[in-house]
């Protein structure tokens, strides 16, 4: 990447998709100016960058790249070839398809079943001065266990989620899980292999800025920043 390229990331600290992109930028050692964006405010300046009004948006050379799935493909095309054997996509096309499937699972399916609702009800609504819906929160919490059991199964049967090597799928899952962990919603003893996998992820240097996030509405559990739980 040329040295004159400037990156700005519009994000929210408890957006799984935003955390995913931040992790990838850190892995690729790309410095980016972070701007905290509140989606519910629907700022005209932000809507001009992304009409959907959602984070993350990566601004590069004044051109917006919108959405985590699009951004990670962009980063892989521009930065991935420089990583050689440590590229976050496997060589085999079918293996890459599997990594894409898992990335989409955590960033879309997991997000829509659980994370998005908890963040909206417990954070976004409070920031906007509205009362949370307890029924929505209960339904989201009820969805946690089957999703985490799937993650535990993946962690049991593979060294990394997408196969033998670290991939984009691991960071997509870790970004999503980290939000629930921050909110104190994960019963880690129920998912021992997922816990071991997550400990490896959050011990990486790219995770440091994520673990240092502070959202005034919520205080994370003590183990959140402990690399060994």
Short mmCIF file of C-alpha atoms in Angstrom, two decimals:
data_model
loop_
_atom_site.label_atom_id
_atom_site.label_comp_id
_atom_site.label_asym_id
_atom_site.label_seq_id
_atom_site.Cartn_x
_atom_site.Cartn_y
_atom_site.Cartn_z
CA UNK A 1 0.00 0.00 0.00
CA UNK A 2 1.34 3.43 -0.84
CA UNK A 3 2.52 5.51 2.06
CA UNK A 4 0.27 8.44 1.14
CA UNK A 5 -2.91 6.40 1.59
CA UNK A 6 -4.79 7.60 4.65
CA UNK A 7 -7.31 5.41 6.44
CA UNK A 8 -10.22 6.51 8.58
CA UNK A 9 -12.56 4.00 10.18
CA UNK A 10 -16.05 4.97 11.27
CA UNK A 11 -16.95 2.45 13.96
CA UNK A 12 -18.66 1.74 17.25
CA UNK A 13 -16.77 -0.02 20.08
CA UNK A 14 -19.56 -2.59 20.55
CA UNK A 15 -20.13 -3.27 16.86
CA UNK A 16 -18.90 -6.79 16.04
CA UNK A 17 -18.31 -5.80 12.43
CA UNK A 18 -16.33 -2.74 13.50
CA UNK A 19 -14.19 -4.79 15.86
CA UNK A 20 -13.56 -7.28 13.06
CA UNK A 21 -12.19 -4.58 10.78
CA UNK A 22 -10.10 -3.08 13.58
CA UNK A 23 -8.55 -6.48 14.25
CA UNK A 24 -7.68 -6.93 10.58
CA UNK A 25 -6.18 -3.46 10.34
CA UNK A 26 -4.08 -4.27 13.40
CA UNK A 27 -3.02 -7.63 11.95
CA UNK A 28 -1.92 -5.90 8.76
CA UNK A 29 -0.29 -3.13 10.82
CA UNK A 30 -2.33 -0.43 9.11
CA UNK A 31 -2.77 2.73 11.15
CA UNK A 32 -6.24 4.22 10.92
CA UNK A 33 -7.91 7.24 12.46
CA UNK A 34 -10.93 5.96 14.43
CA UNK A 35 -14.15 7.95 14.52
CA UNK A 36 -16.86 6.69 16.87
CA UNK A 37 -20.17 6.71 15.01
CA UNK A 38 -23.60 6.43 16.62
CA UNK A 39 -25.82 4.83 14.00
CA UNK A 40 -29.01 5.98 15.65
CA UNK A 41 -28.05 9.64 15.13
CA UNK A 42 -28.27 9.24 11.33
CA UNK A 43 -25.80 12.06 10.70
CA UNK A 44 -26.06 13.53 7.21
CA UNK A 45 -22.28 13.50 6.83
CA UNK A 46 -22.13 9.79 7.63
CA UNK A 47 -25.12 8.92 5.44
CA UNK A 48 -23.30 10.61 2.57
CA UNK A 49 -20.56 7.98 3.00
CA UNK A 50 -22.90 5.03 3.54
CA UNK A 51 -26.57 5.45 2.75
CA UNK A 52 -27.35 2.36 4.84
CA UNK A 53 -26.18 4.33 7.88
CA UNK A 54 -24.30 1.37 9.35
CA UNK A 55 -20.76 0.87 10.60
CA UNK A 56 -18.07 0.04 9.77
CA UNK A 57 -17.03 2.33 6.96
CA UNK A 58 -13.38 2.47 5.94
CA UNK A 59 -12.42 5.69 4.24
CA UNK A 60 -9.34 5.36 2.05
CA UNK A 61 -8.13 8.24 -0.14
CA UNK A 62 -11.56 9.82 0.47
CA UNK A 63 -13.31 6.75 -1.00
CA UNK A 64 -15.65 4.87 1.39
CA UNK A 65 -15.56 1.08 1.58
CA UNK A 66 -18.73 0.02 3.40
CA UNK A 67 -19.49 -3.09 5.43
CA UNK A 68 -17.22 -5.60 7.12
CA UNK A 69 -17.55 -8.30 4.46
CA UNK A 70 -16.61 -5.87 1.71
CA UNK A 71 -13.81 -4.30 3.75
CA UNK A 72 -12.12 -7.59 4.56
CA UNK A 73 -12.14 -8.60 0.87
CA UNK A 74 -10.65 -5.20 0.04
CA UNK A 75 -7.95 -5.60 2.68
CA UNK A 76 -7.17 -9.11 1.50
CA UNK A 77 -6.79 -7.99 -2.11
CA UNK A 78 -4.55 -5.07 -1.19
CA UNK A 79 -2.64 -6.48 1.79
CA UNK A 80 -3.04 -10.26 1.66
CA UNK A 81 -0.48 -10.95 -1.10
CA UNK A 82 2.17 -9.25 1.05
CA UNK A 83 1.62 -11.79 3.84
CA UNK A 84 2.80 -14.82 1.82
CA UNK A 85 2.33 -17.96 3.92
CA UNK A 86 0.65 -16.07 6.76
CA UNK A 87 -2.18 -14.82 4.54
CA UNK A 88 -5.54 -15.10 6.27
CA UNK A 89 -7.09 -16.96 3.33
CA UNK A 90 -6.14 -20.58 2.58
CA UNK A 91 -4.79 -21.47 -0.87
CA UNK A 92 -7.56 -23.87 -1.85
CA UNK A 93 -10.71 -22.25 -3.36
CA UNK A 94 -13.05 -24.57 -1.45
CA UNK A 95 -11.21 -23.81 1.78
CA UNK A 96 -11.56 -20.08 1.06
CA UNK A 97 -15.29 -20.61 0.47
CA UNK A 98 -15.52 -22.27 3.90
CA UNK A 99 -13.74 -19.32 5.52
CA UNK A 100 -16.16 -16.93 3.79
CA UNK A 101 -19.11 -19.01 5.00
CA UNK A 102 -17.93 -18.96 8.61
CA UNK A 103 -17.14 -15.24 8.47
CA UNK A 104 -20.64 -14.55 7.21
CA UNK A 105 -22.12 -16.86 9.86
CA UNK A 106 -20.62 -14.90 12.73
CA UNK A 107 -20.94 -11.42 11.26
CA UNK A 108 -24.51 -11.87 10.03
CA UNK A 109 -26.27 -14.91 11.52
CA UNK A 110 -24.78 -14.66 15.02
CA UNK A 111 -25.12 -10.89 14.91
CA UNK A 112 -28.77 -10.93 13.85
CA UNK A 113 -29.74 -13.62 16.36
CA UNK A 114 -27.93 -12.19 19.38
CA UNK A 115 -25.39 -9.40 19.43
CA UNK A 116 -27.22 -6.70 17.49
CA UNK A 117 -30.24 -6.94 19.77
CA UNK A 118 -28.29 -6.83 23.02
CA UNK A 119 -26.20 -3.85 21.91
CA UNK A 120 -29.25 -2.00 20.63
CA UNK A 121 -31.31 -2.57 23.78
CA UNK A 122 -28.55 -2.09 26.36
CA UNK A 123 -26.37 0.53 24.70
CA UNK A 124 -27.88 2.29 21.70
CA UNK A 125 -31.25 2.84 23.36
CA UNK A 126 -29.62 4.15 26.51
CA UNK A 127 -27.46 6.50 24.45
CA UNK A 128 -30.63 7.70 22.72
CA UNK A 129 -32.60 8.04 25.93
CA UNK A 130 -35.03 5.14 25.31
CA UNK A 131 -35.98 2.22 27.56
CA UNK A 132 -34.73 -1.30 26.65
CA UNK A 133 -37.18 -4.05 25.70
CA UNK A 134 -36.75 -6.89 28.21
CA UNK A 135 -38.50 -9.39 25.92
CA UNK A 136 -36.02 -8.79 23.08
CA UNK A 137 -33.13 -9.15 25.52
CA UNK A 138 -34.48 -12.49 26.82
CA UNK A 139 -34.84 -13.89 23.30
CA UNK A 140 -31.32 -12.81 22.34
CA UNK A 141 -29.82 -14.37 25.48
CA UNK A 142 -31.69 -17.62 24.78
CA UNK A 143 -29.93 -17.79 21.40
CA UNK A 144 -26.45 -17.61 22.90
CA UNK A 145 -26.06 -21.23 23.97
CA UNK A 146 -26.69 -22.97 20.59
CA UNK A 147 -24.39 -20.53 18.82
CA UNK A 148 -21.64 -20.97 21.39
CA UNK A 149 -22.05 -24.75 21.26
CA UNK A 150 -21.43 -24.53 17.52
CA UNK A 151 -18.32 -22.44 18.15
CA UNK A 152 -17.19 -24.98 20.75
CA UNK A 153 -17.69 -27.78 18.20
CA UNK A 154 -15.65 -25.91 15.59
CA UNK A 155 -12.91 -25.32 18.15
CA UNK A 156 -12.90 -28.99 19.13
CA UNK A 157 -12.61 -30.31 15.60
CA UNK A 158 -10.15 -27.83 14.11
CA UNK A 159 -6.96 -26.14 15.21
CA UNK A 160 -8.45 -22.90 13.89
CA UNK A 161 -12.09 -22.40 12.92
CA UNK A 162 -11.50 -22.50 9.18
CA UNK A 163 -9.04 -25.40 9.25
CA UNK A 164 -5.36 -25.83 9.99
CA UNK A 165 -4.34 -22.17 9.84
CA UNK A 166 -5.51 -18.86 11.26
CA UNK A 167 -8.00 -17.17 8.94
CA UNK A 168 -10.51 -14.36 8.57
CA UNK A 169 -13.11 -16.68 10.10
CA UNK A 170 -11.27 -16.69 13.43
CA UNK A 171 -11.25 -12.90 13.60
CA UNK A 172 -14.92 -12.66 12.59
CA UNK A 173 -15.88 -15.05 15.38
CA UNK A 174 -13.53 -13.47 17.92
CA UNK A 175 -14.84 -9.98 17.20
CA UNK A 176 -18.42 -11.14 17.73
CA UNK A 177 -17.63 -13.17 20.85
CA UNK A 178 -15.63 -10.29 22.33
CA UNK A 179 -18.73 -8.09 22.37
CA UNK A 180 -20.73 -10.67 24.34
CA UNK A 181 -17.76 -11.23 26.61
CA UNK A 182 -17.52 -7.49 27.28
CA UNK A 183 -21.21 -7.51 28.20
CA UNK A 184 -20.69 -10.44 30.59
CA UNK A 185 -23.04 -12.77 28.74
CA UNK A 186 -20.80 -15.80 28.21
CA UNK A 187 -20.64 -18.78 30.56
CA UNK A 188 -17.17 -19.91 29.50
CA UNK A 189 -17.07 -23.14 31.60
CA UNK A 190 -19.78 -24.52 29.27
CA UNK A 191 -17.53 -24.06 26.23
CA UNK A 192 -14.00 -25.16 27.21
CA UNK A 193 -12.58 -25.58 23.70
CA UNK A 194 -14.05 -22.28 22.54
CA UNK A 195 -12.50 -20.69 25.60
CA UNK A 196 -9.07 -22.11 24.73
CA UNK A 197 -9.43 -20.91 21.13
CA UNK A 198 -10.53 -17.43 22.23
CA UNK A 199 -7.62 -17.15 24.67
CA UNK A 200 -5.24 -17.71 21.76
CA UNK A 201 -6.96 -15.00 19.74
CA UNK A 202 -7.09 -12.37 22.43
CA UNK A 203 -3.44 -12.96 23.26
CA UNK A 204 -2.46 -11.63 19.84
CA UNK A 205 -1.08 -8.06 19.69
CA UNK A 206 -3.89 -7.09 17.30
CA UNK A 207 -6.40 -7.60 20.14
CA UNK A 208 -4.83 -5.10 22.55
CA UNK A 209 -6.81 -2.06 21.41
CA UNK A 210 -10.06 -4.06 21.50
CA UNK A 211 -9.45 -5.17 25.08
CA UNK A 212 -8.72 -1.59 26.13
CA UNK A 213 -12.08 -0.29 24.90
CA UNK A 214 -14.22 1.37 27.53
CA UNK A 215 -17.93 1.97 27.07
CA UNK A 216 -19.32 4.04 29.91
CA UNK A 217 -22.73 2.33 29.86
CA UNK A 218 -21.23 -1.10 30.67
CA UNK A 219 -18.41 -2.34 32.88
CA UNK A 220 -16.88 -5.60 31.56
CA UNK A 221 -16.21 -8.60 33.84
CA UNK A 222 -12.76 -8.85 35.43
CA UNK A 223 -11.68 -11.70 33.14
CA UNK A 224 -12.33 -9.65 30.00
CA UNK A 225 -8.80 -8.24 29.77
CA UNK A 226 -7.13 -11.28 31.35
CA UNK A 227 -5.38 -13.18 28.56
CA UNK A 228 -5.55 -16.40 30.57
CA UNK A 229 -9.10 -15.81 31.78
#
